[in-house]
CSV table of C-alpha atoms and ligand atoms in Angstrom, one decimal:
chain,number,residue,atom,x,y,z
C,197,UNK,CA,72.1,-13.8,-38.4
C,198,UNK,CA,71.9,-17.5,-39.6
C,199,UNK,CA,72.3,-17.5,-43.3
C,200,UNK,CA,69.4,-20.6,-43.0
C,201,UNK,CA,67.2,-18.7,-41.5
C,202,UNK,CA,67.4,-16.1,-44.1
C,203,UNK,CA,67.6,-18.3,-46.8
C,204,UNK,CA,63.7,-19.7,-45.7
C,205,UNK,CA,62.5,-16.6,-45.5
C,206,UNK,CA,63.5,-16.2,-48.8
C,207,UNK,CA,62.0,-19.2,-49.7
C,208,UNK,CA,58.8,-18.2,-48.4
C,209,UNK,CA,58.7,-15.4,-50.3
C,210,UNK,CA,59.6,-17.0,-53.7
C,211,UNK,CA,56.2,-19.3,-53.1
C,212,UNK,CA,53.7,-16.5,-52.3
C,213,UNK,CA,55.2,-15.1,-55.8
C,214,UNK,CA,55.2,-18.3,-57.7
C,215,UNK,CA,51.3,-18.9,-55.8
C,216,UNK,CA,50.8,-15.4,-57.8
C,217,UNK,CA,50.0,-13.9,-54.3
C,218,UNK,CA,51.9,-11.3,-53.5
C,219,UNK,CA,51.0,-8.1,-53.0
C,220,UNK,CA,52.6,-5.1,-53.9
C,221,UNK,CA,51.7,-1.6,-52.6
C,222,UNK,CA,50.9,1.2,-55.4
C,223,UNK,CA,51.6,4.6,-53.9
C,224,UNK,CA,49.2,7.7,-53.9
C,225,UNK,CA,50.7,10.7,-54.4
C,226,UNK,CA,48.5,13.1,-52.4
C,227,UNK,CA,45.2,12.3,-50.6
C,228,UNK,CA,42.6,9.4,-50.4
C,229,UNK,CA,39.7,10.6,-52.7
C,230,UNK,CA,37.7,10.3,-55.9
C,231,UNK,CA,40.2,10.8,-57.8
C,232,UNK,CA,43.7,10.1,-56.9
C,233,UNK,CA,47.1,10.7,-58.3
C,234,UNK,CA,48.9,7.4,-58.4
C,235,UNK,CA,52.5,7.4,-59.0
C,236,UNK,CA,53.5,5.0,-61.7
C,237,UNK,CA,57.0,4.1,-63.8
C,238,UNK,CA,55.9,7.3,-66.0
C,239,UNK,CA,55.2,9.6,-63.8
C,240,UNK,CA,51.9,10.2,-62.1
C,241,UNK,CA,48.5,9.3,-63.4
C,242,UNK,CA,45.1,10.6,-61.9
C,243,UNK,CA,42.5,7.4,-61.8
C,244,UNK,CA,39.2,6.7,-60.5
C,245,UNK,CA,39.1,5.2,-56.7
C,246,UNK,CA,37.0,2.0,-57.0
C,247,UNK,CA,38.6,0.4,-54.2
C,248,UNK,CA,38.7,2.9,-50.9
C,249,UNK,CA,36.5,2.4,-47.7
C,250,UNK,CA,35.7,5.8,-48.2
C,251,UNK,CA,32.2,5.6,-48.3
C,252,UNK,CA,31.0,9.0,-47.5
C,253,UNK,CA,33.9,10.4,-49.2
C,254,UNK,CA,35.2,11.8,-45.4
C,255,UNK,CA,38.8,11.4,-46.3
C,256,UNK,CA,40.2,14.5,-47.5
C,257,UNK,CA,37.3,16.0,-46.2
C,258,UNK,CA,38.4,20.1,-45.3
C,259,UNK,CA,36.1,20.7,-41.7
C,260,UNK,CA,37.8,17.6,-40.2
C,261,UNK,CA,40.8,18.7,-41.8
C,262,UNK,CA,40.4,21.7,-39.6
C,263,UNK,CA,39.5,20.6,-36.7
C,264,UNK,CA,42.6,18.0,-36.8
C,265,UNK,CA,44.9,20.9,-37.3
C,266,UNK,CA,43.2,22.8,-34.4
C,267,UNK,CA,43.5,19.5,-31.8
C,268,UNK,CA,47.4,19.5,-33.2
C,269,UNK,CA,47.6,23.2,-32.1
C,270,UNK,CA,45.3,22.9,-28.8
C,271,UNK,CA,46.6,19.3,-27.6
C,272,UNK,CA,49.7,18.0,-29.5
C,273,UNK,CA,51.2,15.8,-31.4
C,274,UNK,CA,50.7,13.0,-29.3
C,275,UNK,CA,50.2,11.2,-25.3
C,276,UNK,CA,53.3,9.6,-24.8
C,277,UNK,CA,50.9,7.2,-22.4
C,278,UNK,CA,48.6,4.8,-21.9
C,279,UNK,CA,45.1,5.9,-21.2
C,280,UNK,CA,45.4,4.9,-17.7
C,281,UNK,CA,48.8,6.4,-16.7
C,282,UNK,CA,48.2,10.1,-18.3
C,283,UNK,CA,47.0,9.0,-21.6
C,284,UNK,CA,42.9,10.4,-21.5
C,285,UNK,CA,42.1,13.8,-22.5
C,286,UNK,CA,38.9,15.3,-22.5
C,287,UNK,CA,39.3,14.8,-26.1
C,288,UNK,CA,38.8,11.2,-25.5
C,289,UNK,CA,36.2,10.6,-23.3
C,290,UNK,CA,34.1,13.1,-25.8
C,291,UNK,CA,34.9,10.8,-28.8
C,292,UNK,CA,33.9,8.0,-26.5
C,293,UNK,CA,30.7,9.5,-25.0
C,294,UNK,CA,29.7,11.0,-29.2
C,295,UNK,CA,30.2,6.9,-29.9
C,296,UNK,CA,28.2,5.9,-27.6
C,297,UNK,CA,25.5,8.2,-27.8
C,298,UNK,CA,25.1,7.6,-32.0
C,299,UNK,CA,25.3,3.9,-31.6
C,300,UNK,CA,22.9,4.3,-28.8
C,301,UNK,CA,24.9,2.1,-25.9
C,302,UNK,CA,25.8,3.5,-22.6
C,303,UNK,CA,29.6,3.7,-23.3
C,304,UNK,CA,32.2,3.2,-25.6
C,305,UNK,CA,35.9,2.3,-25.4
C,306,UNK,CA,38.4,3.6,-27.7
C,307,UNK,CA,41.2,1.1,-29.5
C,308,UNK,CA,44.7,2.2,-31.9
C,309,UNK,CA,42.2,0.0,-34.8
C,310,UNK,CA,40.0,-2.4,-35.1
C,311,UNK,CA,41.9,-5.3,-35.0
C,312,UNK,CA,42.9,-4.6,-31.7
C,313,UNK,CA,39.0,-4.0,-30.5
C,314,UNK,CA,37.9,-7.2,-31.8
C,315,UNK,CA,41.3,-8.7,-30.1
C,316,UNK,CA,40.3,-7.4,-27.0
C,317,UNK,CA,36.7,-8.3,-26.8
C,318,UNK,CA,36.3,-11.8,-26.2
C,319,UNK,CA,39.3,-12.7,-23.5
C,320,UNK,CA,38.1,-10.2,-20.7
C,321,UNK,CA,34.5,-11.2,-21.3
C,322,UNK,CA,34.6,-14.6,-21.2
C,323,UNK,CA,36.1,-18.1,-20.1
C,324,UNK,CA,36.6,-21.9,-20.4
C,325,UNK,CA,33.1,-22.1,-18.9
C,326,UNK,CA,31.5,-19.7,-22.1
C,327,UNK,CA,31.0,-20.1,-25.9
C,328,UNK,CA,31.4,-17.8,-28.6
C,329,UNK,CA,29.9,-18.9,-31.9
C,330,UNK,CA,31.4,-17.3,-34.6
C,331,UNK,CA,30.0,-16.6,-38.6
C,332,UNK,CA,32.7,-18.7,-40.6
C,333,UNK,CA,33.3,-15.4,-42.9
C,334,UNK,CA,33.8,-13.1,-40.0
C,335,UNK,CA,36.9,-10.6,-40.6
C,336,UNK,CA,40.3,-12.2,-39.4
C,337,UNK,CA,40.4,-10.0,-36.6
C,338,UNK,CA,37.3,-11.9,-34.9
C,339,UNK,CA,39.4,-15.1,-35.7
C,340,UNK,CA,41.9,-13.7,-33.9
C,341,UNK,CA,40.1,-12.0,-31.2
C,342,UNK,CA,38.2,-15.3,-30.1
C,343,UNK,CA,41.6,-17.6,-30.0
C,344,UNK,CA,42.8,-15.4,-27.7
C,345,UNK,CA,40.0,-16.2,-25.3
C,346,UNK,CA,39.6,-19.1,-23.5
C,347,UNK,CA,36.0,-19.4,-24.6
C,348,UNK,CA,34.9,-22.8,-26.3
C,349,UNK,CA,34.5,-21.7,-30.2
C,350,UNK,CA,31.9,-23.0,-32.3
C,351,UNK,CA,31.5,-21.8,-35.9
C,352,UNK,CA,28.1,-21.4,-38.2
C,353,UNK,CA,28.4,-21.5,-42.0
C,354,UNK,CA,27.8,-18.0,-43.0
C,355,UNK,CA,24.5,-17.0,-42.4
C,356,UNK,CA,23.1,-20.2,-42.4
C,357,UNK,CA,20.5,-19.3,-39.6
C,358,UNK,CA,19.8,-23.7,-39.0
C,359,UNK,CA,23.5,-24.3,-38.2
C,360,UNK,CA,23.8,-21.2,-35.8
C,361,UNK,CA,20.7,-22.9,-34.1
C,362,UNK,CA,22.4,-25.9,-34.2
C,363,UNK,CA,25.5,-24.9,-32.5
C,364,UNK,CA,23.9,-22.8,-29.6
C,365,UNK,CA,22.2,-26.3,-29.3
C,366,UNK,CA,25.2,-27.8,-28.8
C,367,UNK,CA,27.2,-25.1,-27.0
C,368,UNK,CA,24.2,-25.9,-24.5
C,369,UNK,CA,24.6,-29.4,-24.3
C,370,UNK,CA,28.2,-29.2,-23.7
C,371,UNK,CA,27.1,-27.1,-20.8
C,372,UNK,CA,28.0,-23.7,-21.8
C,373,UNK,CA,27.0,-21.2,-18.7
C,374,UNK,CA,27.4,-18.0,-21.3
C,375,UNK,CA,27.1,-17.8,-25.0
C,376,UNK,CA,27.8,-15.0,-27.1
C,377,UNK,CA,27.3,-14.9,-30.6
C,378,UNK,CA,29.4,-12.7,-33.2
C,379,UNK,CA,29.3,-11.5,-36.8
C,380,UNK,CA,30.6,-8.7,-39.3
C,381,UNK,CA,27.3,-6.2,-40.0
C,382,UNK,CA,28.8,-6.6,-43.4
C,383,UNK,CA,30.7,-9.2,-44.9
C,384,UNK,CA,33.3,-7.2,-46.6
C,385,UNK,CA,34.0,-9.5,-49.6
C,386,UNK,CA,30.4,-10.2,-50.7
C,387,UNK,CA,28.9,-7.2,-49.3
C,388,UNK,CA,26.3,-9.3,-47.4
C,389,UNK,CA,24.5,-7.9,-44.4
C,390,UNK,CA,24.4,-10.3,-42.0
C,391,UNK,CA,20.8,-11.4,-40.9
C,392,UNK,CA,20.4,-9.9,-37.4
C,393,UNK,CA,17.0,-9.9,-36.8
C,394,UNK,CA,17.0,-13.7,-37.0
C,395,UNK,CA,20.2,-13.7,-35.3
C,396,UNK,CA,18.5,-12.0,-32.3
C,397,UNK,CA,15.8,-13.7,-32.6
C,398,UNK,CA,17.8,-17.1,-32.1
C,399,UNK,CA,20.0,-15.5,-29.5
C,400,UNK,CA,17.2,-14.4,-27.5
C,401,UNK,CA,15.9,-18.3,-27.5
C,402,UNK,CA,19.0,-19.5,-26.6
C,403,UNK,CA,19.8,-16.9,-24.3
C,404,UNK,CA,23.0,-15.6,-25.9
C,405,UNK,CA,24.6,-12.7,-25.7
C,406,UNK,CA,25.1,-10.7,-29.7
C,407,UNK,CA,28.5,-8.9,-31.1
C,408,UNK,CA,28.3,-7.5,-34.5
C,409,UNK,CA,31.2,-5.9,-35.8
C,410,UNK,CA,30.2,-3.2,-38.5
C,411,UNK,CA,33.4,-1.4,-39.4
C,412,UNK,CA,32.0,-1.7,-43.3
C,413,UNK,CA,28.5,0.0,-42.0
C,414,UNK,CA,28.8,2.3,-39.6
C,415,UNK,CA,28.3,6.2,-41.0
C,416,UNK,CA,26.6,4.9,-43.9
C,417,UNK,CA,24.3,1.9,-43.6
C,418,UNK,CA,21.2,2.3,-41.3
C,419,UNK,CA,19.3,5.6,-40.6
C,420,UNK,CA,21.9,8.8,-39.8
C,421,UNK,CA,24.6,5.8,-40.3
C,422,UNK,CA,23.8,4.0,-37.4
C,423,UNK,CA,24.6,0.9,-39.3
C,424,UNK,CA,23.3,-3.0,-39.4
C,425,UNK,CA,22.0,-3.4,-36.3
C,426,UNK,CA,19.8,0.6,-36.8
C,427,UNK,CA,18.8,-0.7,-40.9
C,428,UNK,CA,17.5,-4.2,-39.1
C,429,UNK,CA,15.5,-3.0,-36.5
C,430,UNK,CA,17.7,-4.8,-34.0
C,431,UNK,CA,19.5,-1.7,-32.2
C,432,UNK,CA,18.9,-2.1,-28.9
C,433,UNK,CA,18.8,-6.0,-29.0
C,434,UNK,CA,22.4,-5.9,-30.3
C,435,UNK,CA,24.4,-6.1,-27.1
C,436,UNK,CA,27.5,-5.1,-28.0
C,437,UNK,CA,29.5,-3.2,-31.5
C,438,UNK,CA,32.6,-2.6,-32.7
C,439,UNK,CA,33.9,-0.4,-34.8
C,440,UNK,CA,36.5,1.7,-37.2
C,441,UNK,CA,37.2,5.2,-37.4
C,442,UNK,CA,39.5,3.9,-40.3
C,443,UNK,CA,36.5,3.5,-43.0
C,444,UNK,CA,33.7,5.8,-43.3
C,445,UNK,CA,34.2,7.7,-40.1
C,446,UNK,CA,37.1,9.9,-41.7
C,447,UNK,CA,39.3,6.6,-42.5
C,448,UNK,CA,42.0,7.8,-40.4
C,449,UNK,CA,42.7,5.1,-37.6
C,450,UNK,CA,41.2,4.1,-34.3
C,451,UNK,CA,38.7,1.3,-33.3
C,452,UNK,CA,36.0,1.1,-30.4
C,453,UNK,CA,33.4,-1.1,-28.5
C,454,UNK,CA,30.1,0.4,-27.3
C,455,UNK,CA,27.9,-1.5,-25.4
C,456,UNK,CA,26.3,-1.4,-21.5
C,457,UNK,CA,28.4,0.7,-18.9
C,458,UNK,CA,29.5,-2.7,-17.0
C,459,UNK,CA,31.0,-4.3,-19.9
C,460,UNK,CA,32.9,-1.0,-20.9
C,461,UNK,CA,34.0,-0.8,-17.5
C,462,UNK,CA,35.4,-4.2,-17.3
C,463,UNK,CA,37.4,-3.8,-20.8
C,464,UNK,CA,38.9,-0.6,-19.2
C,465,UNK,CA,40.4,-2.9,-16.3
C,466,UNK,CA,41.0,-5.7,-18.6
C,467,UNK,CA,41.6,-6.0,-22.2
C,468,UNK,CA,44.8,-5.6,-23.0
C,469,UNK,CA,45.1,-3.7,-26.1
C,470,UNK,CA,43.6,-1.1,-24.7
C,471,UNK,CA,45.7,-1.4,-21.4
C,472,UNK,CA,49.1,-1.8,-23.1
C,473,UNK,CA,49.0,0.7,-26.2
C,474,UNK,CA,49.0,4.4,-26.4
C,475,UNK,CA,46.2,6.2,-26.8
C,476,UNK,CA,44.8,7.8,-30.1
C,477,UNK,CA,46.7,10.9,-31.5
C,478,UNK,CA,44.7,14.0,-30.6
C,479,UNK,CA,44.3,15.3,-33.8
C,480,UNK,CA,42.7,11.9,-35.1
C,481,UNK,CA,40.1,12.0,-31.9
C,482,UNK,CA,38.9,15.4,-32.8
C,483,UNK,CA,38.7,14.6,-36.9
C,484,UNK,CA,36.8,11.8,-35.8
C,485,UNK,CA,34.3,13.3,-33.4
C,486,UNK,CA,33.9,16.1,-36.3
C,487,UNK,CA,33.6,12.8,-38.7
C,488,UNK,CA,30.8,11.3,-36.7
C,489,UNK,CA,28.7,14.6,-37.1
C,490,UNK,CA,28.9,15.1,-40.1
C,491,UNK,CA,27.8,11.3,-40.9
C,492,UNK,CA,25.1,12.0,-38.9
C,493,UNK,CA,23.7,14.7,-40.4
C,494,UNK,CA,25.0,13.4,-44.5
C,495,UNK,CA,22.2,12.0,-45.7
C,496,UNK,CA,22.5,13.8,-48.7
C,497,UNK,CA,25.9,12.1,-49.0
C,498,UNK,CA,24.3,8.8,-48.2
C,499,UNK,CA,22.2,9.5,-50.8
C,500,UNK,CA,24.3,9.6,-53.6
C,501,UNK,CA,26.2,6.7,-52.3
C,502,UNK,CA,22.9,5.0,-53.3
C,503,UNK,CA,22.5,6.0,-56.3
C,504,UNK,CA,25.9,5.5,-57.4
C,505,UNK,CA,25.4,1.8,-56.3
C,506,UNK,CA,22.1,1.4,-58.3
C,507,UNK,CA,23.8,3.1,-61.2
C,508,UNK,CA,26.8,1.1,-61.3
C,509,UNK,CA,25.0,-2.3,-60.2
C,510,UNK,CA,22.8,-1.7,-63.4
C,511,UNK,CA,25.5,-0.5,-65.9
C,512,UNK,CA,28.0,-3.9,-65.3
C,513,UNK,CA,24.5,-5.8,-65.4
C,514,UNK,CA,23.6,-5.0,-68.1
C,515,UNK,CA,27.2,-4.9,-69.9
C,516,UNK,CA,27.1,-8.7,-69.0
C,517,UNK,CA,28.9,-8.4,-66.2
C,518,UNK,CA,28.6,-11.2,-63.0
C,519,UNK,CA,28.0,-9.4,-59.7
C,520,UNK,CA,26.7,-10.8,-56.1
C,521,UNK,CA,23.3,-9.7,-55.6
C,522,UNK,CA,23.4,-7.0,-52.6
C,523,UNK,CA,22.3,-4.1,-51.6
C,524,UNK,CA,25.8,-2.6,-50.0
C,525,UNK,CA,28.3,0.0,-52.0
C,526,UNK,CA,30.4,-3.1,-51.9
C,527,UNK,CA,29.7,-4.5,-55.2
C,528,UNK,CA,32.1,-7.6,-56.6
C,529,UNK,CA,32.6,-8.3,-59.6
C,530,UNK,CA,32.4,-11.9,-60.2
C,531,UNK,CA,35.1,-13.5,-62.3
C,532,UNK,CA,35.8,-16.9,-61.3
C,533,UNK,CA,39.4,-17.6,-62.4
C,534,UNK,CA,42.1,-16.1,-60.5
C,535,UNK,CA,44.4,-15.3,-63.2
C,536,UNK,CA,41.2,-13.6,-65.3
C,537,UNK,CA,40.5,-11.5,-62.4
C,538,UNK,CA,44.2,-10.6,-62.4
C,539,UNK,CA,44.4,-9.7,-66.1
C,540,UNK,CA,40.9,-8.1,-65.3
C,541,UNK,CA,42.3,-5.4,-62.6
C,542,UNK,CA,45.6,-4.7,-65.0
C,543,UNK,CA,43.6,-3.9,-68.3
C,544,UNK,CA,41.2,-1.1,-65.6
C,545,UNK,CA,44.4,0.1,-64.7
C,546,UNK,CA,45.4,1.0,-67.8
C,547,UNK,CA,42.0,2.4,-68.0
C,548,UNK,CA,42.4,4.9,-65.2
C,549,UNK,CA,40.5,2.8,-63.0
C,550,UNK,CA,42.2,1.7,-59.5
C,551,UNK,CA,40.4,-1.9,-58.4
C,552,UNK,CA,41.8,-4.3,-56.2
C,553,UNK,CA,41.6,-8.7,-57.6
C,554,UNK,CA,40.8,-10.8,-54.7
C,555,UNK,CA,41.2,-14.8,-54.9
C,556,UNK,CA,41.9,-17.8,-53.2
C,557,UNK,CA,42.9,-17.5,-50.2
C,558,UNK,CA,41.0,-14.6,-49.4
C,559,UNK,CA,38.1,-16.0,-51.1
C,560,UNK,CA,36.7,-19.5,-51.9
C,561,UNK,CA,38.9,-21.3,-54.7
C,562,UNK,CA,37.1,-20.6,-58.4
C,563,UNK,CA,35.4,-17.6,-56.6
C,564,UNK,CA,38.3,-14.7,-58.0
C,565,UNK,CA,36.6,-11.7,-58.1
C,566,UNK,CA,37.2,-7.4,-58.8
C,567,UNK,CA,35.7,-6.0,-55.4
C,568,UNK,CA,34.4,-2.6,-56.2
C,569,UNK,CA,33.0,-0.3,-53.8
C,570,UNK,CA,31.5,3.1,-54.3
C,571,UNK,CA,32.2,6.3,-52.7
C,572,UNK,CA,30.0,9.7,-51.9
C,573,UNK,CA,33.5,11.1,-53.3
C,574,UNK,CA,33.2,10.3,-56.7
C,575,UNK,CA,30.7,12.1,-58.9
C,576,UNK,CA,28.5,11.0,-61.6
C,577,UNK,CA,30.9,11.4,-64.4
C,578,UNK,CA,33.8,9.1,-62.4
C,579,UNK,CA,30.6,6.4,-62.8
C,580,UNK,CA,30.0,6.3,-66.0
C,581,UNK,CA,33.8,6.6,-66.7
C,582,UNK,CA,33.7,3.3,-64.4
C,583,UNK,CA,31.2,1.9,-66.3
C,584,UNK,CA,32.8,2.3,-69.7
C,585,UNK,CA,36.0,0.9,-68.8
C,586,UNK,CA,34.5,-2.4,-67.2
C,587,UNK,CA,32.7,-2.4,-70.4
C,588,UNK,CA,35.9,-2.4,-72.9
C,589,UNK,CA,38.3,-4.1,-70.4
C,590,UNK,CA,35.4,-6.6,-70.4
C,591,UNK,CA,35.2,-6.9,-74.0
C,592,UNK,CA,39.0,-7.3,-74.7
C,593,UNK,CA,39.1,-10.2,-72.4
C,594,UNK,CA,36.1,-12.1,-73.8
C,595,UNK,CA,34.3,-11.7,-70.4
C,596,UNK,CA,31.3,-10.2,-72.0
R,1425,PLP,C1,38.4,-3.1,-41.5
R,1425,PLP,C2,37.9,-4.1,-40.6
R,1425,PLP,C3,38.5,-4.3,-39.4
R,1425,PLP,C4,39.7,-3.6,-39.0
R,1425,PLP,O1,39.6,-2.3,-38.7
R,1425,PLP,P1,40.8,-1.3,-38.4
R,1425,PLP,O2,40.3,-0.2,-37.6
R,1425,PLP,O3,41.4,-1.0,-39.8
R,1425,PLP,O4,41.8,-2.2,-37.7
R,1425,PLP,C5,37.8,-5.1,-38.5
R,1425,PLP,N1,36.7,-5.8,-38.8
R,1425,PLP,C6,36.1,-5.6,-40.0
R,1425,PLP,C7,34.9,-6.4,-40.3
R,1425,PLP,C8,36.7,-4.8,-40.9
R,1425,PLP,O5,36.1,-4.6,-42.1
């Protein structure tokens, strides 16, 4: 291999380091939960979990545990094929019909993630002719998802309900002949729900078509976890959502669409992610279909999710803490400076509390931040713990 090639790479590498943005990966020894045992240079160390999409706290949870182990023992290890070839077990159509019927859309389609159902949304759907007109903090796979089509893009400054009106305006005027609008149910670094009652309500004027992707809401936003569209009253004027099977719904892997039977249909002939990859792993269809019944029934666990929000919302408040208003478990902590927000998530580690930092790029310059997010898997105890650590970390650092 060229020796300049190498040497670039390498160069690359030395300025996401000397940007102080690279990311290193701390290992979990043992399973996603409450409580995890993270291995460090001294052995391992149990901390709190302030930074899983966990919500429900389905992760290590033991009756999807079983009935993974069953689908291992009853279908295998794995397909070997595409869903079209020999690829589609009863398994899967199941998962897809239980998607389906929860979201309340005729069908659903299953993807290997997210990503990929976003990436194969928009190219199948639509073409030089259309419009897609796209929040500007919609999660990268959305970016991604809509270059690949051949769609004319048009973005809206987030939320901002006048500029969405002004670009299906001019997606009009530059003679659009469909327009399909998209968001995240929740924006995952704010923890804003996105406002789709007024985003039907402009889409219906306009006569656009809505996507809301609401992997951060599905199984525990919205009545039984039907998420955004199900808490805004908007359910069955959102046309189409997708989704993860990799955050509340069990967190294992796996992404889908659900929407009307014709659109389904056509993604099963089209969209290549779905046409090209394997097909989920048995054992993580049936974990997930005995995931999505046990969100639906958890309000108990949804419940406590609340009320660890409340509790940790008003304990950072009123330690002096900065945090984005909101009403989500994602709760950031709002710390301006990127290097304060890294010494920040060091001195909770030491504390036994596991956070992630987050600056520039991922968010707006002077905008650093400790993204928190609650689970149903950590108990009262793990919150206060939480609390007290923000509290003394805060207080070393002359943050509060
Ligand atoms: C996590 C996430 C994805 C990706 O989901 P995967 O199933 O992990 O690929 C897509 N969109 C949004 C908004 C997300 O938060």
């Amino acid at each position: 291999m060229s020796q300049d090639f190498l040497s670039h790479i390498s160069n690359v590498l030395k300025s996401i380091e000397a940007d102080g943005l690279y990311k290193r990966e701390r290992e979990i020894a043992g399973m996603q939960a409450g409580r995890i045992k993270v291995k460090g240079a001294s052995g391992e160390r149990q901390m709190v979990n302030l930074c899983a999409n966990n919500y429900l706290g389905l992760a290590d949870n033991a009756e999807i545990r079983k009935a993974a182990a069953a689908a291992l023992d009853e279908f295998g290890f794995g397909m070997a094929s595409v869903r079209f070839i020999c690829g589609t077990q009863t398994l899967h159509r199941e998962l897809e019909h239980a998607i389906a019927d929860y979201l309340g859309k005729d069908d659903a389609i299953l993807f290997a993630a997210c990503f990929d159902a976003n990436g194969a949304l928009f190219e199948p759907l639509l073409t030089a002719e259309d419009a897609i007109i796209s929040d500007s903090l919609n999660h990268a796979s959305i970016i991604d998802g809509v270059r690949l089509s051949k769609a004319r893009r048009f973005r809206y400054a987030q939320g901002d309900m006048d500029d969405l009106e002004a670009q299906l305006k001019q997606a009009d005027a530059d003679g659009a002949r469909f327009k399909l609008v998209v968001t995240d149910g929740v924006f995952s670094m704010d923890g804003h729900i996105a406002k789709l009652k007024e985003i039907c309500d402009l889409a219906e004027r306009y006569g656009a078509i809505v996507a809301v992707d609401d992997c951060h809401a599905t199984g525990h936003i919205g009545e039984e976890g039907r998420g955004t569209p199900a808490l805004t009253g908007v359910g069955n004027r959102v046309d189409i959502v997708t989704g993860t099977l990799g955050k509340t719904l069990g967190g294992a892997m796996g992404g889908f669409i659900a929407a009307s039977q014709p659109i389904i249909d056509l993604l099963r002939q089209r969209a290549r992610p779905y046409l090209f990859s394997n097909s989920l792993a048995p054992a993580v269809a049936a974990g997930s279909l005995k995931a999505i019944a046990i969100a639906r029934a958890a309000n108990d666990l949804r419940e406590k999710l609340g009320r660890h929000t409340t509790r940790f919302r008003d304990g950072l408040t009123q330690s002096g803490f900065t945090l984005l208003p909101g009403e989500t478990p994602i709760i950031p902590v709002m710390l301006g400076d990127a290097v304060l927000a890294q010494r920040m998530a060091k001195a909770l580690d030491e504390r036994g509390v596991y956070v992630a930092g987050f600056f520039y790029p991922v968010v707006p310059q002077g905008k650093a931040r400790i993204r928190t997010q609650m689970s149903a898997a950590l108990d009262d105890q793990d919150i206060t713990f939480a609390i007290d650590a923000f509290a003394d970390a805060g207080k070393q650092l002359g943050i509060i």
